[in-house]
């Protein structure tokens, strides 16, 4: 077992975790759902149909959008943060190796 902390940034970005792709996909999915939800915001119309729509559909739709926002934050935000930290570890390691040689 090595006593060095090592981070393979390229493996994080493209490997089994594929953080870049998951982050992009979460952001695109959220954007598309917001767009569709906004476009069909008044799909129930007015009158009894609109009341039924607001009563039966809207609460579930709002909860789904809350979940989507949390998913976007978790997958998109944490993926970006993980890659930034990994890159920082890599940069720090390179700088330390250069200083030790130098």
Protein backbone atom coordinates (compact mmCIF):
# COMPACT_ATOMS: atom_id res chain seq x y z
CA UNK A 1 0.00 0.00 0.00
CA UNK A 2 1.31 3.42 -0.93
CA UNK A 3 1.55 6.23 1.58
CA UNK A 4 0.92 8.81 -1.17
CA UNK A 5 -2.46 10.24 -2.03
CA UNK A 6 -2.99 9.91 -5.75
CA UNK A 7 -5.76 11.28 -7.91
CA UNK A 8 -6.30 10.25 -11.51
CA UNK A 9 -8.24 13.23 -12.88
CA UNK A 10 -8.59 11.75 -16.36
CA UNK A 11 -10.05 8.54 -14.90
CA UNK A 12 -12.57 10.53 -12.89
CA UNK A 13 -13.58 12.53 -15.93
CA UNK A 14 -13.95 9.62 -18.33
CA UNK A 15 -13.76 6.44 -16.27
CA UNK A 16 -16.36 4.39 -14.45
CA UNK A 17 -17.72 7.43 -12.64
CA UNK A 18 -17.79 9.52 -15.85
CA UNK A 19 -18.53 12.64 -13.83
CA UNK A 20 -18.45 15.06 -16.76
CA UNK A 21 -21.14 13.14 -18.63
CA UNK A 22 -23.39 12.73 -15.57
CA UNK A 23 -23.09 16.42 -14.75
CA UNK A 24 -23.94 17.46 -18.31
CA UNK A 25 -26.85 15.03 -18.50
CA UNK A 26 -28.34 16.23 -15.20
CA UNK A 27 -28.13 19.86 -16.30
CA UNK A 28 -29.64 19.14 -19.74
CA UNK A 29 -32.48 17.08 -18.26
CA UNK A 30 -33.35 19.81 -15.78
CA UNK A 31 -33.29 22.49 -18.48
CA UNK A 32 -35.57 20.46 -20.78
CA UNK A 33 -38.05 19.71 -18.01
CA UNK A 34 -38.20 23.37 -16.97
CA UNK A 35 -38.83 24.35 -20.57
CA UNK A 36 -41.63 21.82 -21.07
CA UNK A 37 -43.21 22.62 -17.71
CA UNK A 38 -43.20 26.34 -18.50
CA UNK A 39 -44.63 25.78 -21.98
CA UNK A 40 -47.56 23.72 -20.68
CA UNK A 41 -48.10 25.59 -17.43
CA UNK A 42 -51.74 26.35 -18.34
CA UNK A 43 -52.52 23.04 -20.05
CA UNK A 44 -55.59 22.47 -17.90
CA UNK A 45 -57.31 25.53 -19.21
CA UNK A 46 -59.99 27.26 -17.20
CA UNK A 47 -63.16 26.16 -15.50
CA UNK A 48 -63.67 22.69 -14.05
CA UNK A 49 -60.91 21.15 -16.18
CA UNK A 50 -58.44 23.78 -14.98
CA UNK A 51 -59.47 23.22 -11.36
CA UNK A 52 -58.97 19.45 -11.71
CA UNK A 53 -55.62 20.05 -13.37
CA UNK A 54 -54.49 22.36 -10.57
CA UNK A 55 -55.77 20.00 -7.88
CA UNK A 56 -54.56 16.68 -9.26
CA UNK A 57 -51.60 17.44 -11.50
CA UNK A 58 -49.88 20.57 -10.28
CA UNK A 59 -48.82 19.36 -6.78
CA UNK A 60 -47.12 16.29 -8.24
CA UNK A 61 -45.50 18.36 -10.96
CA UNK A 62 -44.13 20.80 -8.39
CA UNK A 63 -42.69 17.95 -6.30
CA UNK A 64 -41.14 16.43 -9.41
CA UNK A 65 -39.50 19.75 -10.27
CA UNK A 66 -38.16 20.07 -6.72
CA UNK A 67 -36.66 16.59 -7.05
CA UNK A 68 -35.18 17.48 -10.43
CA UNK A 69 -33.56 20.61 -8.96
CA UNK A 70 -32.04 18.53 -6.16
CA UNK A 71 -30.81 15.95 -8.68
CA UNK A 72 -29.27 18.67 -10.81
CA UNK A 73 -27.53 20.15 -7.77
CA UNK A 74 -26.34 16.79 -6.46
CA UNK A 75 -25.14 15.27 -9.71
CA UNK A 76 -24.10 18.43 -11.52
CA UNK A 77 -22.70 20.36 -8.59
CA UNK A 78 -20.95 17.51 -6.83
CA UNK A 79 -19.50 16.15 -10.05
CA UNK A 80 -18.02 19.54 -10.91
CA UNK A 81 -16.70 19.97 -7.38
CA UNK A 82 -15.16 16.50 -7.31
CA UNK A 83 -13.33 17.14 -10.58
CA UNK A 84 -12.12 20.55 -9.39
CA UNK A 85 -10.75 19.04 -6.18
CA UNK A 86 -9.11 16.20 -8.12
CA UNK A 87 -7.47 18.69 -10.49
CA UNK A 88 -6.27 20.76 -7.53
CA UNK A 89 -4.72 17.64 -5.95
CA UNK A 90 -3.04 16.85 -9.25
CA UNK A 91 -1.71 20.40 -9.64
CA UNK A 92 -0.47 20.46 -6.05
CA UNK A 93 1.27 17.12 -6.51
CA UNK A 94 2.95 18.33 -9.72
CA UNK A 95 4.10 21.54 -8.01
CA UNK A 96 5.47 19.59 -5.02
CA UNK A 97 7.31 17.14 -7.30
CA UNK A 98 8.79 20.08 -9.25
CA UNK A 99 9.92 21.83 -6.08
CA UNK A 100 11.47 18.64 -4.70
CA UNK A 101 13.46 18.12 -7.90
CA UNK A 102 14.36 21.71 -8.29
